[in-house]
């Protein structure tokens, strides 16, 4: 299969925070990959902006190093890296001061798509929006890309939405959730709405329950100060797991268009039931040989922040009433894996004897590692001796099925940035969606904060607290094993 890369229009992309970790690790290596795929036209220019002093040559050298560090050797040719960094320039700009804005305004072209990526701390988002407007840097059709976190509760998200809305229309604002840029996440929509096979079964009548897991092996790393104020609920559930839940649960949109898709996701969030305390398990990792505990990682011995959360979420609408969605995410777990698992119900009546056992179909959508899908179907166990049934996988690992094309699948960030340039907001969160997600999250967090609940300790490298297993056991179900 030949991959089809459609070049985008010439653009000026300004990366505020162009020297930061995200820019070096994800944004610029991603743009380099789009450059080597032939998607960047001659007129594409990237301007790094931050407060430190650099000239263009120094900035190009910094980004060359970043590409050497973050793009595998066999995927970068030094001549291509040199040609790519020629597209880069640097302007010293202070988000909260007046330095550099005139120079930036002068650098922008009238005849290219304009995009401004806010890859800086969230406290600077408002200042950047205001100054882009004040110094007439941004045209009325310019786009801004806003990183996570988008607020830490409903009040702050509303305030941030209002600040951005004072200077930009909703159709200009691209709120990033990089989970939406993942190939498999989009495949979830293709599978649901591109086949007749699944949609008739995609409801409470046929689906027993859904499990959504995002498990990490790493701890909080260098993000301890930020993470300790946030925790798994704010950092992962309110955004990433919520988006996965929405795409799994939403009604078919009328078209694959930004507002049609986002309207359907919003309806799901609004149909989520409040979650009682008994349906939530919070955990915090303790130490293991050569691994520091969470409290040591964040240097706060009395921290009550959760590094793990598991919860049962119920949706009150016609499609899903009675089918629970179990969400689970955490750090320092025994495997790094993200997946959505649809557990179908058993057949209503078995014509086989009891020896045949009980069986149900399971569809697993793997986000990482090895993006792909696996459908377990029940067949007869081969051989003599009567009718015994066995579940076997119909496995489709994208890398096997699509060969070279799968190896060239864009990383979430590269895809999303190209969508910004194309002006396609389908994979970005709308303001009302983010607010609705916080409106559901806030009471859950304040309940445990008001009670002063401590998360349960779990061993680093385990599957989380034992109570998380009980959450499913008591409903007669089992989590899928955390394994890669
Ligand atoms: P970072 O490494 O601390 O970089 C911050 C960048 O902002 C630097 O380039 C810094 O350069 C610049 N900056 C700081 N103050 C500024 C000001 N007043 N005016 C202009 N530029 C300023 O942060 P990061 O990890 O790249 O994160 C950036 C954003 O992405 C944050 O919102 C973060 O939450 C989000 N994010 C990051 C990751 C990640 O993996 N890193 C993942 C998801 C989301 P100077 O100091 O030279 O100004």
Short mmCIF file of C-alpha atoms and ligand atoms in Angstrom, two decimals:
data_model
loop_
_atom_site.label_atom_id
_atom_site.label_comp_id
_atom_site.label_asym_id
_atom_site.label_seq_id
_atom_site.Cartn_x
_atom_site.Cartn_y
_atom_site.Cartn_z
CA UNK A 1 0.00 0.00 0.00
CA UNK A 2 1.35 3.44 -0.88
CA UNK A 3 0.93 6.15 1.72
CA UNK A 4 -0.70 9.32 0.51
CA UNK A 5 0.76 12.56 1.90
CA UNK A 6 -1.11 15.69 0.96
CA UNK A 7 1.05 18.82 1.34
CA UNK A 8 -0.43 21.59 3.43
CA UNK A 9 -0.54 25.30 2.52
CA UNK A 10 2.49 27.50 3.27
CA UNK A 11 2.43 28.53 6.93
CA UNK A 12 4.07 30.60 9.65
CA UNK A 13 4.05 28.54 12.84
CA UNK A 14 5.24 30.39 15.93
CA UNK A 15 6.12 28.12 18.87
CA UNK A 16 6.04 30.06 22.12
CA UNK A 17 8.24 28.02 24.44
CA UNK A 18 10.22 26.91 21.37
CA UNK A 19 13.22 26.03 23.57
CA UNK A 20 11.21 24.01 26.13
CA UNK A 21 10.96 20.30 26.76
CA UNK A 22 7.77 19.69 24.76
CA UNK A 23 9.06 21.65 21.75
CA UNK A 24 12.37 19.76 21.76
CA UNK A 25 10.95 16.32 22.46
CA UNK A 26 7.70 16.27 20.49
CA UNK A 27 6.78 19.33 18.43
CA UNK A 28 9.97 19.92 16.43
CA UNK A 29 10.91 16.24 15.93
CA UNK A 30 7.30 15.75 14.77
CA UNK A 31 7.55 18.63 12.33
CA UNK A 32 10.83 17.20 11.05
CA UNK A 33 9.04 13.92 10.27
CA UNK A 34 6.32 15.79 8.35
CA UNK A 35 9.10 17.60 6.47
CA UNK A 36 10.77 14.35 5.46
CA UNK A 37 7.38 12.93 4.39
CA UNK A 38 7.09 15.78 1.91
CA UNK A 39 4.14 17.40 3.63
CA UNK A 40 5.78 20.78 4.21
CA UNK A 41 5.71 23.10 1.24
CA UNK A 42 8.53 25.52 0.34
CA UNK A 43 6.75 28.37 2.09
CA UNK A 44 6.52 26.66 5.50
CA UNK A 45 8.35 28.53 8.25
CA UNK A 46 8.73 27.83 11.96
CA UNK A 47 9.62 30.55 14.43
CA UNK A 48 10.79 29.59 17.94
CA UNK A 49 9.98 32.19 20.59
CA UNK A 50 11.03 32.39 24.24
CA UNK A 51 12.75 34.84 26.60
CA UNK A 52 16.32 33.57 26.42
CA UNK A 53 18.86 35.04 24.01
CA UNK A 54 19.55 33.02 20.87
CA UNK A 55 20.27 33.95 17.29
CA UNK A 56 18.90 31.87 14.42
CA UNK A 57 22.09 29.82 14.12
CA UNK A 58 22.11 28.92 17.83
CA UNK A 59 18.45 27.96 17.72
CA UNK A 60 18.98 25.77 14.65
CA UNK A 61 21.89 24.07 16.43
CA UNK A 62 19.71 23.44 19.52
CA UNK A 63 16.94 21.91 17.45
CA UNK A 64 19.41 19.83 15.41
CA UNK A 65 20.57 18.34 18.73
CA UNK A 66 16.95 17.73 19.77
CA UNK A 67 16.24 15.88 16.52
CA UNK A 68 19.41 13.81 16.97
CA UNK A 69 18.25 12.95 20.48
CA UNK A 70 14.59 12.21 19.78
CA UNK A 71 14.40 10.90 16.21
CA UNK A 72 15.87 7.38 15.69
CA UNK A 73 19.08 7.36 13.66
CA UNK A 74 17.63 5.36 10.77
CA UNK A 75 14.89 7.95 10.33
CA UNK A 76 17.09 11.02 9.98
CA UNK A 77 19.50 11.86 7.25
CA UNK A 78 21.91 14.69 8.26
CA UNK A 79 21.26 16.49 4.95
CA UNK A 80 17.52 16.40 5.62
CA UNK A 81 18.00 17.65 9.17
CA UNK A 82 20.10 20.53 7.83
CA UNK A 83 17.46 21.38 5.20
CA UNK A 84 14.69 21.25 7.84
CA UNK A 85 16.37 23.57 10.33
CA UNK A 86 16.84 26.12 7.52
CA UNK A 87 13.08 26.67 7.93
CA UNK A 88 13.60 27.71 11.56
CA UNK A 89 14.29 31.12 13.03
CA UNK A 90 14.19 32.50 16.55
CA UNK A 91 12.75 35.64 18.05
CA UNK A 92 13.21 36.63 21.68
CA UNK A 93 9.73 37.32 23.03
CA UNK A 94 8.49 37.76 26.59
CA UNK A 95 4.89 36.65 27.07
CA UNK A 96 4.43 38.96 30.02
CA UNK A 97 6.49 41.94 28.80
CA UNK A 98 6.81 44.03 25.68
CA UNK A 99 10.11 42.55 24.40
CA UNK A 100 10.10 41.18 20.88
CA UNK A 101 6.46 41.66 19.88
CA UNK A 102 7.13 44.30 17.21
CA UNK A 103 9.79 42.12 15.65
CA UNK A 104 7.41 39.15 15.67
CA UNK A 105 4.62 41.21 14.07
CA UNK A 106 7.03 42.23 11.31
CA UNK A 107 8.10 38.65 10.68
CA UNK A 108 4.56 37.40 9.99
CA UNK A 109 3.50 37.13 6.34
CA UNK A 110 0.10 38.15 5.01
CA UNK A 111 -0.24 35.29 2.56
CA UNK A 112 0.57 32.28 4.76
CA UNK A 113 -1.54 30.35 7.29
CA UNK A 114 -0.79 31.73 10.75
CA UNK A 115 -0.59 29.44 13.78
CA UNK A 116 0.67 30.20 17.30
CA UNK A 117 1.50 27.24 19.51
CA UNK A 118 1.33 28.06 23.25
CA UNK A 119 3.92 25.55 24.49
CA UNK A 120 4.46 27.44 27.74
CA UNK A 121 3.04 27.12 31.25
CA UNK A 122 -0.75 27.64 31.41
CA UNK A 123 -0.36 30.82 33.48
CA UNK A 124 0.99 32.47 30.30
CA UNK A 125 -1.86 31.47 27.93
CA UNK A 126 -3.92 34.60 28.69
CA UNK A 127 -0.93 36.97 28.41
CA UNK A 128 0.03 35.50 25.02
CA UNK A 129 -3.51 35.77 23.63
CA UNK A 130 -3.73 39.37 24.79
CA UNK A 131 -0.39 40.43 23.35
CA UNK A 132 -0.91 38.69 20.03
CA UNK A 133 -3.98 40.86 19.70
CA UNK A 134 -2.58 44.07 21.22
CA UNK A 135 0.53 44.11 19.05
CA UNK A 136 -1.47 43.15 15.96
CA UNK A 137 0.66 40.05 15.43
CA UNK A 138 -2.25 37.69 14.74
CA UNK A 139 -4.58 38.11 11.77
CA UNK A 140 -8.33 37.58 12.34
CA UNK A 141 -8.00 34.11 10.78
CA UNK A 142 -4.97 33.08 12.87
CA UNK A 143 -5.09 29.85 14.91
CA UNK A 144 -3.84 29.33 18.44
CA UNK A 145 -2.87 25.95 19.85
CA UNK A 146 -3.27 25.56 23.61
CA UNK A 147 -1.48 22.85 25.58
CA UNK A 148 -2.76 20.96 28.58
CA UNK A 149 -3.61 21.44 31.39
CA UNK A 150 -6.67 23.45 30.42
CA UNK A 151 -7.57 24.70 33.89
CA UNK A 152 -7.49 22.73 37.15
CA UNK A 153 -11.24 22.95 37.85
CA UNK A 154 -14.39 24.34 36.29
CA UNK A 155 -13.83 27.89 37.54
CA UNK A 156 -10.28 28.16 36.15
CA UNK A 157 -11.27 26.51 32.85
CA UNK A 158 -14.13 29.00 32.46
CA UNK A 159 -11.80 31.87 33.22
CA UNK A 160 -9.28 30.61 30.67
CA UNK A 161 -11.97 30.13 28.04
CA UNK A 162 -13.20 33.67 28.68
CA UNK A 163 -9.67 35.13 28.41
CA UNK A 164 -9.03 33.37 25.10
CA UNK A 165 -12.52 34.25 23.84
CA UNK A 166 -11.78 37.95 24.46
CA UNK A 167 -9.25 37.80 21.61
CA UNK A 168 -10.01 34.71 19.52
CA UNK A 169 -13.17 33.04 18.23
CA UNK A 170 -13.82 29.40 19.15
CA UNK A 171 -13.05 28.32 15.56
CA UNK A 172 -9.51 29.73 16.00
CA UNK A 173 -8.76 27.87 19.25
CA UNK A 174 -7.18 24.37 19.12
CA UNK A 175 -7.08 22.77 22.60
CA UNK A 176 -4.69 19.84 22.36
CA UNK A 177 -5.36 16.43 23.84
CA UNK A 178 -2.65 14.37 22.19
CA UNK A 179 -4.60 11.14 22.82
CA UNK A 180 -6.99 12.26 20.09
CA UNK A 181 -4.09 12.37 17.63
CA UNK A 182 -3.25 8.69 18.12
CA UNK A 183 -3.86 6.49 15.11
CA UNK A 184 -5.84 3.86 17.02
CA UNK A 185 -8.10 6.42 18.62
CA UNK A 186 -9.13 7.58 15.19
CA UNK A 187 -9.41 3.97 14.17
CA UNK A 188 -11.97 3.52 16.88
CA UNK A 189 -14.20 5.87 14.89
CA UNK A 190 -13.37 4.08 11.64
CA UNK A 191 -14.22 0.71 13.18
CA UNK A 192 -17.46 1.93 14.71
CA UNK A 193 -18.75 4.01 11.82
CA UNK A 194 -17.08 2.39 8.81
CA UNK A 195 -18.37 -1.16 9.40
CA UNK A 196 -21.87 -2.55 9.87
CA UNK A 197 -20.48 -5.30 12.02
CA UNK A 198 -20.05 -3.55 15.34
CA UNK A 199 -22.54 -0.71 15.61
CA UNK A 200 -25.69 -2.84 16.03
CA UNK A 201 -24.01 -4.55 19.02
CA UNK A 202 -22.52 -1.37 20.49
CA UNK A 203 -25.01 -0.84 23.33
CA UNK A 204 -26.16 -2.05 26.74
CA UNK A 205 -28.08 -4.94 25.21
CA UNK A 206 -24.91 -6.62 23.91
CA UNK A 207 -22.00 -4.99 25.78
CA UNK A 208 -21.48 -6.27 29.31
CA UNK A 209 -18.94 -3.62 30.28
CA UNK A 210 -16.05 -1.54 28.95
CA UNK A 211 -12.56 -1.21 30.45
CA UNK A 212 -10.31 1.74 29.65
CA UNK A 213 -6.76 1.48 30.97
CA UNK A 214 -3.84 3.87 30.65
CA UNK A 215 -1.02 2.35 32.69
CA UNK A 216 2.49 3.77 32.99
CA UNK A 217 5.65 2.13 34.31
CA UNK A 218 7.34 5.45 35.02
CA UNK A 219 6.87 7.53 38.15
CA UNK A 220 6.27 11.28 38.24
CA UNK A 221 9.87 11.94 37.15
CA UNK A 222 10.83 15.61 36.97
CA UNK A 223 7.18 16.73 37.04
CA UNK A 224 6.75 16.12 40.78
CA UNK A 225 5.89 19.68 41.82
CA UNK A 226 3.25 20.02 39.12
CA UNK A 227 1.89 16.49 39.53
CA UNK A 228 1.48 16.71 43.29
CA UNK A 229 -0.96 19.61 42.80
CA UNK A 230 -2.79 17.69 40.12
CA UNK A 231 -2.97 13.90 40.60
CA UNK A 232 -4.22 11.17 38.29
CA UNK A 233 -7.81 12.43 38.18
CA UNK A 234 -6.88 15.89 36.89
CA UNK A 235 -3.82 14.85 34.90
CA UNK A 236 -5.31 11.83 33.08
CA UNK A 237 -9.00 11.12 33.72
CA UNK A 238 -10.53 14.55 33.14
CA UNK A 239 -8.91 14.78 29.71
CA UNK A 240 -7.35 11.66 28.14
CA UNK A 241 -9.54 8.89 29.61
CA UNK A 242 -12.61 11.10 29.25
CA UNK A 243 -11.88 11.53 25.53
CA UNK A 244 -11.45 7.77 25.07
CA UNK A 245 -14.70 7.16 26.92
CA UNK A 246 -16.51 9.75 24.75
CA UNK A 247 -15.32 8.27 21.46
CA UNK A 248 -16.30 4.78 22.64
CA UNK A 249 -19.71 5.79 23.94
CA UNK A 250 -20.88 8.55 21.58
CA UNK A 251 -23.73 8.29 19.08
CA UNK A 252 -22.78 8.29 15.38
CA UNK A 253 -22.21 11.91 14.34
CA UNK A 254 -24.09 13.00 11.22
CA UNK A 255 -20.77 13.73 9.50
CA UNK A 256 -17.08 13.39 10.32
CA UNK A 257 -16.86 17.11 10.93
CA UNK A 258 -15.58 19.07 13.93
CA UNK A 259 -18.81 20.25 15.49
CA UNK A 260 -20.80 17.14 14.60
CA UNK A 261 -18.23 14.93 16.40
CA UNK A 262 -17.79 17.31 19.33
CA UNK A 263 -21.55 17.70 19.86
CA UNK A 264 -21.83 13.93 20.29
CA UNK A 265 -18.90 13.78 22.72
CA UNK A 266 -20.43 16.59 24.77
CA UNK A 267 -23.72 14.67 25.07
CA UNK A 268 -21.84 11.71 26.56
CA UNK A 269 -20.10 13.87 29.17
CA UNK A 270 -23.44 15.41 30.13
CA UNK A 271 -24.96 11.94 30.56
CA UNK A 272 -22.28 10.75 33.03
CA UNK A 273 -23.68 9.96 36.48
CA UNK A 274 -22.04 11.44 39.56
CA UNK A 275 -19.61 8.85 40.95
CA UNK A 276 -20.18 7.70 44.55
CA UNK A 277 -17.21 7.17 46.86
CA UNK A 278 -17.76 3.40 46.78
CA UNK A 279 -17.02 3.38 43.02
CA UNK A 280 -13.59 5.02 43.30
CA UNK A 281 -10.22 3.62 44.39
CA UNK A 282 -7.30 6.01 44.74
CA UNK A 283 -3.74 4.85 45.24
CA UNK A 284 -0.22 6.16 45.76
CA UNK A 285 2.91 4.12 45.00
CA UNK A 286 5.25 3.14 47.79
CA UNK A 287 8.93 2.40 47.38
CA UNK A 288 10.45 -0.75 45.92
CA UNK A 289 14.10 -1.82 45.67
CA UNK A 290 15.91 1.07 43.89
CA UNK A 291 12.60 2.90 43.32
CA UNK A 292 11.58 5.91 45.36
CA UNK A 293 8.07 6.20 46.76
CA UNK A 294 5.68 8.81 45.39
CA UNK A 295 6.09 10.93 48.54
CA UNK A 296 9.88 10.92 48.05
CA UNK A 297 9.52 11.65 44.34
CA UNK A 298 7.43 14.76 45.01
CA UNK A 299 9.33 15.62 48.23
CA UNK A 300 6.10 15.87 50.22
CA UNK A 301 5.93 13.24 53.00
CA UNK A 302 2.28 14.09 53.76
CA UNK A 303 1.03 14.15 50.16
CA UNK A 304 -2.55 12.93 49.68
CA UNK A 305 -2.39 13.13 45.90
CA UNK A 306 -3.27 9.98 43.96
CA UNK A 307 -0.83 8.49 41.46
CA UNK A 308 -3.45 5.82 40.63
CA UNK A 309 -7.17 5.87 40.21
CA UNK A 310 -9.72 3.25 39.25
CA UNK A 311 -13.40 4.01 38.98
CA UNK A 312 -16.72 2.68 37.78
CA UNK A 313 -18.53 5.23 35.62
CA UNK A 314 -22.17 4.87 34.59
CA UNK A 315 -23.82 6.64 31.69
CA UNK A 316 -27.49 7.53 31.89
CA UNK A 317 -28.75 7.36 28.33
CA UNK A 318 -30.67 4.86 26.23
CA UNK A 319 -27.60 3.29 24.69
CA UNK A 320 -25.58 2.65 27.83
CA UNK A 321 -27.81 2.47 30.91
CA UNK A 322 -26.72 -0.68 32.76
CA UNK A 323 -23.31 -1.06 31.08
CA UNK A 324 -20.54 0.20 33.36
CA UNK A 325 -17.35 1.78 32.04
CA UNK A 326 -14.38 0.99 34.29
CA UNK A 327 -11.52 3.47 34.06
CA UNK A 328 -8.05 2.83 35.43
CA UNK A 329 -4.84 4.84 35.18
CA UNK A 330 -1.69 5.09 37.24
CA UNK A 331 2.04 5.48 37.46
CA UNK A 332 4.69 2.95 38.53
CA UNK A 333 2.50 0.05 37.45
CA UNK A 334 3.78 -3.28 36.24
CA UNK A 335 3.39 -2.53 32.52
CA UNK A 336 3.08 0.40 30.16
CA UNK A 337 -0.10 -0.10 28.19
CA UNK A 338 -3.15 1.81 27.04
CA UNK A 339 -6.22 0.05 25.76
CA UNK A 340 -9.97 0.14 25.42
CA UNK A 341 -11.61 -3.24 25.95
CA UNK A 342 -15.20 -3.94 24.98
CA UNK A 343 -16.50 -7.05 26.79
CA UNK A 344 -19.57 -8.34 25.00
CA UNK A 345 -22.22 -10.37 26.81
CA UNK A 346 -22.39 -14.13 26.71
CA UNK A 347 -24.85 -15.72 24.29
CA UNK A 348 -28.40 -15.53 25.72
CA UNK A 349 -28.69 -19.33 25.77
CA UNK A 350 -26.05 -21.96 25.16
CA UNK A 351 -26.95 -24.99 23.06
CA UNK A 352 -23.74 -26.72 24.23
CA UNK A 353 -23.25 -28.73 27.47
CA UNK A 354 -21.71 -27.22 30.51
CA UNK A 355 -18.37 -28.76 29.52
CA UNK A 356 -18.18 -26.29 26.67
CA UNK A 357 -17.65 -23.55 29.25
CA UNK A 358 -18.82 -19.94 29.25
CA UNK A 359 -17.54 -17.63 26.56
CA UNK A 360 -17.94 -14.04 25.41
CA UNK A 361 -16.45 -11.96 22.66
CA UNK A 362 -13.91 -9.32 23.62
CA UNK A 363 -12.74 -6.49 21.37
CA UNK A 364 -9.47 -4.89 22.46
CA UNK A 365 -8.30 -1.64 20.93
CA UNK A 366 -4.63 -1.20 21.80
CA UNK A 367 -3.27 2.34 21.86
CA UNK A 368 0.18 1.39 23.07
CA UNK A 369 2.38 -0.50 22.70
CA UNK A 370 1.80 -2.14 19.28
CA UNK A 371 -1.20 -0.11 18.14
CA UNK A 372 -3.80 -2.49 16.87
CA UNK A 373 -6.97 -4.43 17.53
CA UNK A 374 -7.80 -7.90 18.69
CA UNK A 375 -11.22 -9.54 18.58
CA UNK A 376 -11.62 -12.74 20.54
CA UNK A 377 -14.09 -15.12 18.98
CA UNK A 378 -15.31 -18.47 20.23
CA UNK A 379 -14.64 -21.57 18.12
CA UNK A 380 -14.58 -25.30 18.56
CA UNK A 381 -11.42 -26.61 20.09
CA UNK A 382 -9.93 -28.78 17.32
CA UNK A 383 -9.80 -32.53 17.73
CA UNK A 384 -12.04 -35.38 18.81
CA UNK A 385 -13.83 -35.69 22.12
CA UNK A 386 -16.98 -33.71 21.71
CA UNK A 387 -17.77 -30.03 21.49
CA UNK A 388 -15.38 -28.01 23.61
CA UNK A 389 -15.17 -24.29 22.93
CA UNK A 390 -12.13 -22.07 22.98
CA UNK A 391 -11.60 -18.30 22.51
CA UNK A 392 -9.06 -17.38 19.87
CA UNK A 393 -7.86 -13.97 18.72
CA UNK A 394 -8.57 -12.47 15.34
CA UNK A 395 -5.52 -10.29 15.72
CA UNK A 396 -4.71 -7.26 13.63
CA UNK A 397 -1.50 -5.57 14.61
CA UNK A 398 -1.26 -2.57 12.34
CA UNK A 399 2.46 -3.04 11.86
CA UNK A 400 1.82 -6.54 10.42
CA UNK A 401 -1.28 -5.73 8.42
CA UNK A 402 -0.14 -2.47 6.88
CA UNK A 403 3.59 -3.12 6.56
CA UNK A 404 5.67 -0.04 5.70
CA UNK A 405 2.69 2.22 5.83
CA UNK A 406 2.22 1.47 9.53
CA UNK A 407 5.86 2.30 10.21
CA UNK A 408 5.17 5.72 8.72
CA UNK A 409 2.14 6.47 10.89
CA UNK A 410 2.51 10.01 12.18
CA UNK A 411 2.96 10.53 15.90
CA UNK A 412 -0.02 12.21 17.62
CA UNK A 413 1.65 15.62 17.77
CA UNK A 414 2.65 15.74 14.11
CA UNK A 415 -0.83 14.80 12.98
CA UNK A 416 -2.46 17.36 15.25
CA UNK A 417 -0.14 20.19 14.17
CA UNK A 418 -0.88 19.44 10.51
CA UNK A 419 -4.61 19.49 11.35
CA UNK A 420 -4.13 22.99 12.82
CA UNK A 421 -2.51 24.13 9.57
CA UNK A 422 -5.36 22.56 7.58
CA UNK A 423 -7.90 24.26 9.86
CA UNK A 424 -9.50 20.98 10.96
CA UNK A 425 -10.71 21.07 14.59
CA UNK A 426 -12.25 17.57 14.71
CA UNK A 427 -9.52 16.17 16.97
CA UNK A 428 -9.39 19.15 19.32
CA UNK A 429 -11.53 19.82 22.37
CA UNK A 430 -14.15 22.52 22.24
CA UNK A 431 -14.50 24.96 25.14
CA UNK A 432 -17.90 23.67 26.29
CA UNK A 433 -16.60 20.08 26.21
CA UNK A 434 -13.71 20.94 28.53
CA UNK A 435 -16.04 22.79 30.89
CA UNK A 436 -18.52 19.89 30.97
CA UNK A 437 -15.66 17.50 31.79
CA UNK A 438 -14.61 19.70 34.71
CA UNK A 439 -18.22 20.06 35.88
CA UNK A 440 -18.35 16.26 36.24
CA UNK A 441 -14.83 16.01 37.76
CA UNK A 442 -15.03 18.82 40.33
CA UNK A 443 -17.50 17.27 42.81
CA UNK A 444 -15.61 13.97 42.70
CA UNK A 445 -12.34 15.67 43.65
CA UNK A 446 -13.88 17.98 46.26
CA UNK A 447 -15.58 15.03 47.97
CA UNK A 448 -12.29 13.31 48.74
CA UNK A 449 -10.48 16.59 49.45
CA UNK A 450 -13.18 17.67 51.94
CA UNK A 451 -13.00 14.32 53.71
CA UNK A 452 -9.19 14.47 53.74
CA UNK A 453 -9.02 10.95 52.24
CA UNK A 454 -5.60 9.39 51.92
CA UNK A 455 -4.92 7.29 48.83
CA UNK A 456 -4.18 3.58 49.45
CA UNK A 457 -0.56 2.51 49.21
CA UNK A 458 0.42 0.15 46.39
CA UNK A 459 3.75 -1.40 45.57
CA UNK A 460 5.69 0.20 42.75
CA UNK A 461 5.65 -2.29 39.86
CA UNK A 462 2.29 -3.83 40.87
CA UNK A 463 -1.22 -3.56 39.35
CA UNK A 464 -2.29 -0.90 41.85
CA UNK A 465 -4.11 -1.28 45.18
CA UNK A 466 -5.94 -4.57 45.81
CA UNK A 467 -9.17 -2.59 46.27
CA UNK A 468 -9.06 -1.74 42.57
CA UNK A 469 -9.43 -5.46 41.82
CA UNK A 470 -12.37 -5.60 44.23
CA UNK A 471 -14.11 -2.81 42.33
CA UNK A 472 -14.69 -5.32 39.52
CA UNK A 473 -14.82 -8.51 41.60
CA UNK A 474 -17.85 -7.31 43.48
CA UNK A 475 -19.62 -6.85 40.11
CA UNK A 476 -18.55 -10.37 39.08
CA UNK A 477 -15.93 -9.09 36.63
CA UNK A 478 -12.16 -8.97 36.31
CA UNK A 479 -9.67 -6.39 35.06
CA UNK A 480 -7.56 -7.43 32.13
CA UNK A 481 -4.09 -8.34 33.30
CA UNK A 482 -1.57 -5.50 32.99
CA UNK A 483 1.00 -6.97 30.61
CA UNK A 484 2.76 -5.96 27.43
P1 LIG B 1 9.38 23.91 29.80
O1 LIG B 1 10.36 22.87 29.41
O2 LIG B 1 9.47 24.51 31.18
O3 LIG B 1 9.49 25.09 28.73
C1 LIG B 1 8.84 26.31 28.88
C2 LIG B 1 9.17 27.20 27.69
O4 LIG B 1 8.49 28.43 27.87
C3 LIG B 1 10.64 27.51 27.54
O5 LIG B 1 10.95 27.58 26.17
C4 LIG B 1 10.75 28.90 28.18
O6 LIG B 1 11.88 29.55 27.65
C5 LIG B 1 9.43 29.50 27.72
N1 LIG B 1 8.96 30.61 28.57
C6 LIG B 1 8.85 30.62 29.93
N2 LIG B 1 8.39 31.82 30.34
C7 LIG B 1 8.19 32.58 29.22
C8 LIG B 1 7.74 33.91 28.99
N3 LIG B 1 7.39 34.72 29.99
N4 LIG B 1 7.67 34.34 27.72
C9 LIG B 1 8.02 33.54 26.68
N5 LIG B 1 8.47 32.28 26.84
C10 LIG B 1 8.55 31.80 28.09
O7 LIG B 1 7.88 23.39 29.65
P2 LIG B 1 7.34 22.20 28.70
O8 LIG B 1 7.53 20.92 29.43
O9 LIG B 1 7.92 22.35 27.34
O10 LIG B 1 5.78 22.48 28.71
C11 LIG B 1 5.18 23.49 27.92
C12 LIG B 1 3.66 23.34 28.00
O11 LIG B 1 3.30 22.08 27.48
C13 LIG B 1 3.09 23.38 29.42
O12 LIG B 1 1.81 23.97 29.37
C14 LIG B 1 2.95 21.92 29.78
O13 LIG B 1 1.93 21.70 30.75
C15 LIG B 1 2.55 21.34 28.44
N6 LIG B 1 2.85 19.92 28.29
C16 LIG B 1 4.14 19.48 28.33
C17 LIG B 1 4.40 18.13 28.16
C18 LIG B 1 5.81 17.60 28.16
O14 LIG B 1 5.95 16.40 27.92
N7 LIG B 1 6.82 18.41 28.39
C19 LIG B 1 3.35 17.21 27.95
C20 LIG B 1 2.04 17.71 27.90
C21 LIG B 1 1.81 19.06 28.07
P3 LIG B 1 12.56 30.79 28.39
O15 LIG B 1 12.74 30.41 29.82
O16 LIG B 1 13.80 31.03 27.62
O17 LIG B 1 11.60 31.93 28.24
#
